[in-house]
Coordinates of C-alpha atoms and ligand atoms in Angstrom, one line a residue:
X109 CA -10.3 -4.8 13.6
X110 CA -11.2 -1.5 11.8
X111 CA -14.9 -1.4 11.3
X112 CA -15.6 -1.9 7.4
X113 CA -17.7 -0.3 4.8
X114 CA -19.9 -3.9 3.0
X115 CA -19.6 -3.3 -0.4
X116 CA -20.7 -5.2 -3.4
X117 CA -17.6 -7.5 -4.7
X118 CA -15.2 -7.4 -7.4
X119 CA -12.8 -10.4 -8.5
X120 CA -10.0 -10.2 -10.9
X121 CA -7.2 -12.5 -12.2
X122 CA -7.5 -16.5 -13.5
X123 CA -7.1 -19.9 -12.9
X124 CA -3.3 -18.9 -13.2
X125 CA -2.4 -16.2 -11.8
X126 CA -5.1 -16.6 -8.8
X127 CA -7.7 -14.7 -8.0
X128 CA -7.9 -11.1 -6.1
X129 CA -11.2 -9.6 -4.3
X130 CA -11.8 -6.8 -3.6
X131 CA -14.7 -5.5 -1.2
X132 CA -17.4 -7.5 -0.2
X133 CA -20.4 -7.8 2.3
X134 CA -22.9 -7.1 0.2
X135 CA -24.7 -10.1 -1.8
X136 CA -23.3 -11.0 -5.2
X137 CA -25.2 -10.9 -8.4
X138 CA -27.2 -14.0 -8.3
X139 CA -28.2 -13.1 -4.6
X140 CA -25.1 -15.3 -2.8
X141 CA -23.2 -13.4 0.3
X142 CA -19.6 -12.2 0.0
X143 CA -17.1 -12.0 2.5
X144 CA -15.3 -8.4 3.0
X145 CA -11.6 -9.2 1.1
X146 CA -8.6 -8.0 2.9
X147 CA -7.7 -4.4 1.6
X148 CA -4.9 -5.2 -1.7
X149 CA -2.1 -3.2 -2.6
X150 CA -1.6 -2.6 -5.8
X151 CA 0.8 -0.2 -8.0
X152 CA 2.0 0.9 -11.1
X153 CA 4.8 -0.1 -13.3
X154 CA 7.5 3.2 -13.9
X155 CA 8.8 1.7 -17.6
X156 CA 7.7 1.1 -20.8
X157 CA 5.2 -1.5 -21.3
X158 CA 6.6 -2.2 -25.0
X159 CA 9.5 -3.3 -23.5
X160 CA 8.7 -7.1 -22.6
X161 CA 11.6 -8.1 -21.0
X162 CA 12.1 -4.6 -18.7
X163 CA 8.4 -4.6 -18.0
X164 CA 7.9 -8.5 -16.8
X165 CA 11.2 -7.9 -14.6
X166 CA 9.5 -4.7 -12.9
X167 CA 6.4 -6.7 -12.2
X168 CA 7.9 -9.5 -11.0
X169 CA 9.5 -7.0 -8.8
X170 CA 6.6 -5.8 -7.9
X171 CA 5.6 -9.2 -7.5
X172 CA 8.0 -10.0 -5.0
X173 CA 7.9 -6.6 -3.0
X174 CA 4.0 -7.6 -2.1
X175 CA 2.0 -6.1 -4.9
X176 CA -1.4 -7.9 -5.0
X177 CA -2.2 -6.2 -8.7
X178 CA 0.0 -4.4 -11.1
X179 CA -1.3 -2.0 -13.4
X180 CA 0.6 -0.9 -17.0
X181 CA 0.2 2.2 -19.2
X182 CA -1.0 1.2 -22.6
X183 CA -0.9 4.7 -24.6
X184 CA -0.2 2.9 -27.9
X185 CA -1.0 -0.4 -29.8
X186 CA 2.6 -1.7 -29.5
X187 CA 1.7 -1.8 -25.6
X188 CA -1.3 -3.6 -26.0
X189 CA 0.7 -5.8 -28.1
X190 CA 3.1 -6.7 -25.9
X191 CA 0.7 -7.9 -23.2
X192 CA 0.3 -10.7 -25.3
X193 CA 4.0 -12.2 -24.2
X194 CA 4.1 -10.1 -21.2
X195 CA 0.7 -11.8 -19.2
X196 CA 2.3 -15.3 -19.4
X197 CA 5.2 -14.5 -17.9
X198 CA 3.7 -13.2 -14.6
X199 CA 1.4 -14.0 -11.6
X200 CA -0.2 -11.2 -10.7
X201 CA -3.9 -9.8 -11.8
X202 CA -2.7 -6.9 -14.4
X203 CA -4.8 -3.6 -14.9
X204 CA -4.3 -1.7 -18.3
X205 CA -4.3 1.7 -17.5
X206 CA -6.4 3.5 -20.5
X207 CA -6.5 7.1 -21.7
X208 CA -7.8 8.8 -24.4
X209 CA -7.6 5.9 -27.1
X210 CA -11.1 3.3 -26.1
X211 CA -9.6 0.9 -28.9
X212 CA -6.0 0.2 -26.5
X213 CA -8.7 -0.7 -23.9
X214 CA -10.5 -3.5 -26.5
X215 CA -7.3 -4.7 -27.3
X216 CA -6.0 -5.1 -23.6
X217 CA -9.0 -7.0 -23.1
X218 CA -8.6 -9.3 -26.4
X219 CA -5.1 -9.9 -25.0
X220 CA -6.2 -11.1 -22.2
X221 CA -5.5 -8.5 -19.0
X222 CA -7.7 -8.5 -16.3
X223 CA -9.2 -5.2 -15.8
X224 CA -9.6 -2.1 -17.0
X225 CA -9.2 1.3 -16.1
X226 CA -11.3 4.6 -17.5
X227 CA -11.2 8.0 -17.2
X228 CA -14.4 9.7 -17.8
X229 CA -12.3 12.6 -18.4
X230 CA -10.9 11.2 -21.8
X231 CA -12.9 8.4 -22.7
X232 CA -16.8 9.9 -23.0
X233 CA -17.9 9.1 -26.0
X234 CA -21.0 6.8 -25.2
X235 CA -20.6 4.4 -27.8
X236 CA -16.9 3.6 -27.3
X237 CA -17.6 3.4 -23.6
X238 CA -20.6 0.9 -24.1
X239 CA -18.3 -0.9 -26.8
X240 CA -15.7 -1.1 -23.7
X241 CA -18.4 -2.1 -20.8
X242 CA -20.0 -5.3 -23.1
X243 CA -16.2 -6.8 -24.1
X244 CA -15.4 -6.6 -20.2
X245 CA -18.6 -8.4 -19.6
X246 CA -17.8 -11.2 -22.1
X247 CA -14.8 -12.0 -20.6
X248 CA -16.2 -10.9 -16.6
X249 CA -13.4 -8.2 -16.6
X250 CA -14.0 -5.8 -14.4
X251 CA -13.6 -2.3 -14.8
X252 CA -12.3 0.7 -12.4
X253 CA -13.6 4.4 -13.1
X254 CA -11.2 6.7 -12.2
X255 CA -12.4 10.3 -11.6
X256 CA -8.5 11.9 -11.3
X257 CA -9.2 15.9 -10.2
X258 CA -7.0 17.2 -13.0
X259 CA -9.1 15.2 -15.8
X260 CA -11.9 15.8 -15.2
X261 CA -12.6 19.4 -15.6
X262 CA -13.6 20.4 -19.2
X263 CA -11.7 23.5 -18.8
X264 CA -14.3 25.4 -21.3
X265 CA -17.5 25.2 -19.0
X266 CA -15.4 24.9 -16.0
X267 CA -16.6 28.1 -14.1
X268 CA -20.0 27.3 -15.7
X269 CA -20.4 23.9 -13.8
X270 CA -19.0 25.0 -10.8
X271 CA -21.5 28.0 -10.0
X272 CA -24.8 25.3 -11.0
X273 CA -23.3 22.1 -9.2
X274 CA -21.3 23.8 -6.2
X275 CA -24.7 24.7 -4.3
X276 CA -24.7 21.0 -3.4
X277 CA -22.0 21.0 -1.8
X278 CA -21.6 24.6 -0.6
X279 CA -21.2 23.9 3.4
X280 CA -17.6 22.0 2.1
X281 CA -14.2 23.5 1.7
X282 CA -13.7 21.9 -2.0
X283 CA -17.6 21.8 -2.7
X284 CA -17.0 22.8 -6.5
X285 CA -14.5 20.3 -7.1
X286 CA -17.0 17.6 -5.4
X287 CA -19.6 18.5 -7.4
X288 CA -17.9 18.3 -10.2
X289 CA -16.5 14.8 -9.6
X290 CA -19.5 13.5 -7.9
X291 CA -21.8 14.5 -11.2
X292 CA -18.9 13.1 -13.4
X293 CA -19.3 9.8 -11.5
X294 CA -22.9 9.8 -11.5
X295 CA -23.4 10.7 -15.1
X296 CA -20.7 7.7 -16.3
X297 CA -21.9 5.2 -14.4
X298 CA -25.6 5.7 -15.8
X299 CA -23.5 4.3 -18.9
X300 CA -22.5 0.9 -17.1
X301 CA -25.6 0.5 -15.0
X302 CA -28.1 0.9 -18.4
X303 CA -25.6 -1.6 -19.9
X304 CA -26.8 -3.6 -16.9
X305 CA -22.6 -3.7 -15.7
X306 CA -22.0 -3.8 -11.8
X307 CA -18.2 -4.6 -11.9
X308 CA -17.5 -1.9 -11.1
X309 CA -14.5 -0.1 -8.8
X310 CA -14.3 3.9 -8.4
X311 CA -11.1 5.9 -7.7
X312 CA -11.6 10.1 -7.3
X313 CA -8.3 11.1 -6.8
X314 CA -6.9 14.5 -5.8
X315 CA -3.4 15.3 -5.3
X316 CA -4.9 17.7 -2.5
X317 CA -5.6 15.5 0.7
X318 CA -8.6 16.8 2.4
X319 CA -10.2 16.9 -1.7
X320 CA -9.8 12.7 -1.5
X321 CA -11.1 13.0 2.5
X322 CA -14.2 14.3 1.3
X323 CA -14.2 12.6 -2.4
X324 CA -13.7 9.1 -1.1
X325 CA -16.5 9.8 2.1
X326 CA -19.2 11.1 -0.3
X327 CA -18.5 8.9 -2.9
X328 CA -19.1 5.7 -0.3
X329 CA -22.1 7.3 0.9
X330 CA -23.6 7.3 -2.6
X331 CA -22.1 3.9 -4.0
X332 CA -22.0 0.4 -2.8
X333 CA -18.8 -0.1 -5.5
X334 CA -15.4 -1.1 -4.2
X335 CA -13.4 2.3 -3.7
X336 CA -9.8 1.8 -4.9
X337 CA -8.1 4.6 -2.6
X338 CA -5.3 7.0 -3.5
X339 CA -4.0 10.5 -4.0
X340 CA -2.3 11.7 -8.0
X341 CA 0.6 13.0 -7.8
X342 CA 1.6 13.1 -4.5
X343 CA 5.1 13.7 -5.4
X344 CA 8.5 12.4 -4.1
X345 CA 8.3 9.8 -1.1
X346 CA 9.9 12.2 1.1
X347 CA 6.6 14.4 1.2
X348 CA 4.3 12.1 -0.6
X349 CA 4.5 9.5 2.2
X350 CA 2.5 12.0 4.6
X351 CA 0.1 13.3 1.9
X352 CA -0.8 9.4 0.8
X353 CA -0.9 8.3 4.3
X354 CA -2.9 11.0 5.5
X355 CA -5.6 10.9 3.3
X356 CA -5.1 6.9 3.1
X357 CA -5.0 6.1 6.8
X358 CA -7.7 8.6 7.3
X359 CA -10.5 7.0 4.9
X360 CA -9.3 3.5 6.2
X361 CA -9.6 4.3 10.0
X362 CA -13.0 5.2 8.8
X363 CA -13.9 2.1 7.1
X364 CA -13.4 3.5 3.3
X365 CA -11.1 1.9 0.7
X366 CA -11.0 -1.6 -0.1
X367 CA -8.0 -1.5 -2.6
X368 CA -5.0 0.9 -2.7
X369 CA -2.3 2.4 -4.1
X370 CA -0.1 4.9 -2.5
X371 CA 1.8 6.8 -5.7
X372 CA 5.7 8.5 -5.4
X373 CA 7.8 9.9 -7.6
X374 CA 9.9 6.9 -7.2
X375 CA 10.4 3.3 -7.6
X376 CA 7.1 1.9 -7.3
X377 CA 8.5 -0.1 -4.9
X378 CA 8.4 1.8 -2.1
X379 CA 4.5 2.2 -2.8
X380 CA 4.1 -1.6 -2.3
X381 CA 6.1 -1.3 1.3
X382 CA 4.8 1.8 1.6
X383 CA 0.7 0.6 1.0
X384 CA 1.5 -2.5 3.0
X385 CA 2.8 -1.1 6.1
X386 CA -0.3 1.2 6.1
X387 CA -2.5 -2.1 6.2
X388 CA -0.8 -3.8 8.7
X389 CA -0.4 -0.7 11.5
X390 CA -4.1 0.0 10.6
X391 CA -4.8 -3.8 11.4
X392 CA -5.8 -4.3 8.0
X393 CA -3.4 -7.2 7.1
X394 CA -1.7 -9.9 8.6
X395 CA 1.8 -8.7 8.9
X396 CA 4.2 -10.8 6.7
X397 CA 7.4 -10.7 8.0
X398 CA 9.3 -8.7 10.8
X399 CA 7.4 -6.1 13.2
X400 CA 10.7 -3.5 14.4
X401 CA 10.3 -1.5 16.4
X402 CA 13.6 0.7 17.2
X403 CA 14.5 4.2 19.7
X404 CA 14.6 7.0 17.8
X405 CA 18.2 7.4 20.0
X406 CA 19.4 10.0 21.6
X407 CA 22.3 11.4 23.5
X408 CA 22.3 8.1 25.5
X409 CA 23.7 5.8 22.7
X410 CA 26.8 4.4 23.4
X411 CA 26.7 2.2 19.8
X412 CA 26.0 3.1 16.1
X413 CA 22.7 2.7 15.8
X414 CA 21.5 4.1 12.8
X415 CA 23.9 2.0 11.3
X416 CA 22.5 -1.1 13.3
X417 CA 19.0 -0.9 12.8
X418 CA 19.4 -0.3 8.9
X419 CA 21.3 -3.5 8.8
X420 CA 18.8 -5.6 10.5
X421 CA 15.9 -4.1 8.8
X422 CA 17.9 -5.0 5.6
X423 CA 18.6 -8.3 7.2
X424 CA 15.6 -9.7 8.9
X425 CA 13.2 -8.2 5.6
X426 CA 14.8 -10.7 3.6
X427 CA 15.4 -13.9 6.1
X428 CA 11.6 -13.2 8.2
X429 CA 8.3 -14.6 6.7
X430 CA 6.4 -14.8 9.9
X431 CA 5.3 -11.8 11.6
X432 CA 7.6 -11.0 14.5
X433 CA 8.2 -8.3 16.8
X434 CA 11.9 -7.3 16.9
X435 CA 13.5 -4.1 19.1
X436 CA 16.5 -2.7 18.6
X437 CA 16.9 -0.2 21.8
X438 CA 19.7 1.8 22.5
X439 CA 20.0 2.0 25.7
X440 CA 18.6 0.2 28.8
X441 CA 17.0 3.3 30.1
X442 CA 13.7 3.3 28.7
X443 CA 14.4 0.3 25.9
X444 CA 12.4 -2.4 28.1
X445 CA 9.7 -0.9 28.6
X446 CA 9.3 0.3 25.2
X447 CA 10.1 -2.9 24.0
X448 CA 7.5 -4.9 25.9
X449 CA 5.7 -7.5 23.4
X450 CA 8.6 -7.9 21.4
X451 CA 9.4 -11.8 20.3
X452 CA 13.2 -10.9 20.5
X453 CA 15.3 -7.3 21.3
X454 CA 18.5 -6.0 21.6
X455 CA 19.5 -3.4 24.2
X456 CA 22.2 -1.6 23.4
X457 CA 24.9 -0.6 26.0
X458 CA 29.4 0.7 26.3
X459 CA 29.5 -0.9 23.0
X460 CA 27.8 -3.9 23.8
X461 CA 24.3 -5.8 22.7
X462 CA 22.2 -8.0 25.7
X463 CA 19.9 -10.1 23.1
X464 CA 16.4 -11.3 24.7
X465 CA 14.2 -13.7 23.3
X466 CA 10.9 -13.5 24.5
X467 CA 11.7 -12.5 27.7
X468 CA 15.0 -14.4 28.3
X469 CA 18.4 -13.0 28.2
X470 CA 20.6 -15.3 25.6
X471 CA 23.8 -13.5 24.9
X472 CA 25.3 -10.1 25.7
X473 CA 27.7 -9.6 22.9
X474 CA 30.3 -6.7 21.9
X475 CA 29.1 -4.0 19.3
X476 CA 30.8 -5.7 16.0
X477 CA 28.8 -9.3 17.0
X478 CA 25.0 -7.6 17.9
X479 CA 23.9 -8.0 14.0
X480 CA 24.8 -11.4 13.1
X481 CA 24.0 -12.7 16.9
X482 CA 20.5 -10.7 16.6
X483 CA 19.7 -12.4 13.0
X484 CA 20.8 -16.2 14.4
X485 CA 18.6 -15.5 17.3
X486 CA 15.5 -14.4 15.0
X487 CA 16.0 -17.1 12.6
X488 CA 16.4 -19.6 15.4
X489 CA 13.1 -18.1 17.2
X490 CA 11.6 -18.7 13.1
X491 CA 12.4 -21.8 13.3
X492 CA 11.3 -22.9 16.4
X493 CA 7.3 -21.1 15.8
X494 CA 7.4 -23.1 12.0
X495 CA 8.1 -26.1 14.2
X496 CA 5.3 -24.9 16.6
X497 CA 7.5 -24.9 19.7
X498 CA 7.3 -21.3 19.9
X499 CA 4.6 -19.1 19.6
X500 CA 4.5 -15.2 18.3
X501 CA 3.6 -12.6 21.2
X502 CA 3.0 -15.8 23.2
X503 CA 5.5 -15.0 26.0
X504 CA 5.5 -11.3 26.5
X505 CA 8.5 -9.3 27.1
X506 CA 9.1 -9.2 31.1
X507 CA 12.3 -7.7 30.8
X508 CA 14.4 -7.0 33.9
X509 CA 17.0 -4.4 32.7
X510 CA 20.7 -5.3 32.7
X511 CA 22.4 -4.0 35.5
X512 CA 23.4 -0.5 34.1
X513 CA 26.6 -0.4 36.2
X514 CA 27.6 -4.3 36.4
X515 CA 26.2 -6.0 33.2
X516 CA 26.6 -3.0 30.4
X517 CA 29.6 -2.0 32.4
X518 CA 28.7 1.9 32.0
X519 CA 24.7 2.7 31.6
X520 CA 23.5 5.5 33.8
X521 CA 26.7 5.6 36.5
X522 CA 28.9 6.6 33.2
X523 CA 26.5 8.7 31.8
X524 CA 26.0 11.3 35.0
X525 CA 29.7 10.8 35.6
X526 CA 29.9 12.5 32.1
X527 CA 32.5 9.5 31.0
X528 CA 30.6 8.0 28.0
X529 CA 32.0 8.3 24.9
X530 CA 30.3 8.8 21.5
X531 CA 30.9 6.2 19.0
X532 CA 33.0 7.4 16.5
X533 CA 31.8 7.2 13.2
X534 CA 28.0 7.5 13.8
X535 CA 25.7 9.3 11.5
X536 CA 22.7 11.0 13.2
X537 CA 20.1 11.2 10.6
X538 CA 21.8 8.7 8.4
X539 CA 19.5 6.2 6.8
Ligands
SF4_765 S1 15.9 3.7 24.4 FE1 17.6 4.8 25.4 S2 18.9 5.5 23.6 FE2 16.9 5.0 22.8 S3 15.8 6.9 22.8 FE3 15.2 5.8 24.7 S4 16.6 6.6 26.2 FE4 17.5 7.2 24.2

């Protein structure tokens, strides 16, 4: 396990919808210790929050894609109206997402949602942000404080501030733009901590990596507040996946971030998956579900698959609760070493599939049969580890590889005798 950052404790959610934590280690308010909460996920909904029905069918989507907190934009009074019928209809802590307008913020909170977020950038006006900080404490709502790059900046003393606050931070690439957020932060929370408010979780996000590398690491040297991780606009998944999980992964592998939310010009879907399969390659959450691991290919595949591995990914994510290890190889030539530790594997082979599970070979099946053979086999192997006959990673994968020239009929003999055929109708790249 990562080493982890202790941090003072924030819980959101009700006797309904359960409760989340996030951070922990340090002692709670009335001196009792916390336990450090497994890192959540949480994301954003794309639609209109004024739309009921739209907006309980995204976060039930959400819901169901792994989402441990939703959060809605409430940029007018008909959203905070409609968390009224919207909250019952789900079971998931829900975040309204304030700007601007401190009264959307009382009303989200008179409707019942069960946190808050602020930007200092657009919500300074002391006395709204007390009025904000004493409803959350009457109803123990926590609130996050979310320092974005682009909202902070008062664009009219801009230069001003930066030439008086950069000193501080002049040995660092962005030290203007960390002064800048770090005073903003400082200055707001002076708000919360006079109103005698500790609920507290920060976000400084940047749609710059190494600006959240250094926002997030100063920011947890300086506060003992749960830091809710994640970059703005880090555009579509194709790039934002490497911006997100770069910054992300980075603060994580150094025990930073104890809630996150990777963001994509995209469904929000893929930021649940996305967030989640951060956690569990970092060790930072129990893996629900399958672990696949699959060749990249290469000019030794003698079967589609592209085409195979999509399909069980498609399969096995739907049919797979417990968390096992599943390789789809695609040739015999370096797939069982590579797939060592997997519960069950395929090795692909002249159009044909040899299935192991853990360790022992149980079918060797022509191309058109690998899927559904593969999926009986896992469900099968579910089965037996629910009925605790079977345990995950218990055997290891000892594979002996097929005979390349008997077994797979073709392997490495074919392959220097230049006789193997591409499949036709394979789609390198495809996805
Ligand atoms: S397992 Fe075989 S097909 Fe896949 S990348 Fe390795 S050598 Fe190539």
């Amino acid at each position: 396990m990562l080493p982890r950052r202790p941090t003072r404790q924030v819980v959101l959610g009700d006797s309904r919808v359960g409760f989340v934590r996030i951070g922990g280690g340090l002692p709670d308010s009335a001196g009792r210790p916390t336990e450090i909460a497994p890192v959540s996920v949480q994301t954003m909904t794309a639609g209109y929050t004024y739309d009921v029905d739209a907006c309980v069918a995204e976060i039930n989507k959400l819901v169901a894609a792994g989402a441990d907190i939703v959060r809605v934009a409430v940029p007018e009074k008909k959203d905070t109206d409609a968390l009224r019928q919207i909250l019952p209809q789900v079971r998931v802590p829900i975040v309204a997402d304030v700007h601007f307008h401190f009264q959307r913020a009382l009303e989200a909170i008179d409707a019942g949602v069960h946190k808050i977020r602020l930007n200092p950038g657009n919500i300074n006006d002391r006395s709204q942000v007390i009025d904000v900080i004493q409803a959350c404490k009457a109803k123990r709502i926590p609130i996050r404080v979310g320092v974005n790059e682009g909202s902070i900046i008062e664009r009219r003393d801009k230069q001003k501030r930066m030439k008086e606050l950069g000193q501080v931070f002049s040995s660092q690439k962005h030290g203007y733009m960390l002064a800048i957020m770090i005073t903003k932060l400082e200055e707001y929370l002076d708000i919360f901590y006079e109103q005698d408010f500790h609920d507290i979780t920060i976000s400084a996000k940047s749609m710059d990596t190494a600006v959240v590398i250094d926002a997030y690491t100063e920011i947890a040297r300086r506060f003992d507040h749960p830091l809710h991780l994640g970059v703005t606009h880090a555009g579509p998944k194709e790039t934002g996946t490497i911006r997100s999980v770069v910054a992300l992964g980075s603060l994580l592998a150094n025990g930073i971030g104890e809630t996150i939310r990777i963001s994509y010009a995209n469904d929000p879907v893929y930021e649940v998956q996305d967030g989640l399969e951060l956690l569990y390659v970092l060790g930072l959450r129990e893996r629900i579900g399958v672990d696949l691991i699959a060749c990249p290919t290469c000019g030794r595949i003698q079967v589609d698959l592209f085409t195979l591995i999509q399909d069980v990914r498609k399969h096995l994510a739907a049919k797979i609760t417990v968390p096992m290890k599943v390789a789809v190889m695609g040739c015999i030539v370096n797939g069982p070493g590579e797939a060592e530790g997997a519960d069950v594997a395929v090795f692909a082979g002249d159009r044909r599939g040899i299935i192991y599970v853990q360790g022992e070979k149980v079918a060797n099946v022509p191309e058109p049969e690998i899927l559904d053979r593969l999926l009986s086999e896992c469900l099968a192997f579910q089965d037996r580890v629910r009925r605790g006959e079977a345990k995950l990673g218990e055997k290891k994968v000892e594979i002996i590889p097929p005979d390349p020239i008997g077994e797979l009929g073709s392997g490495i003999a074919k392959i220097a005798a230049g006789q193997v055929q591409r499949p036709t109708g394979l789609t390198i790249g495809k996805t």
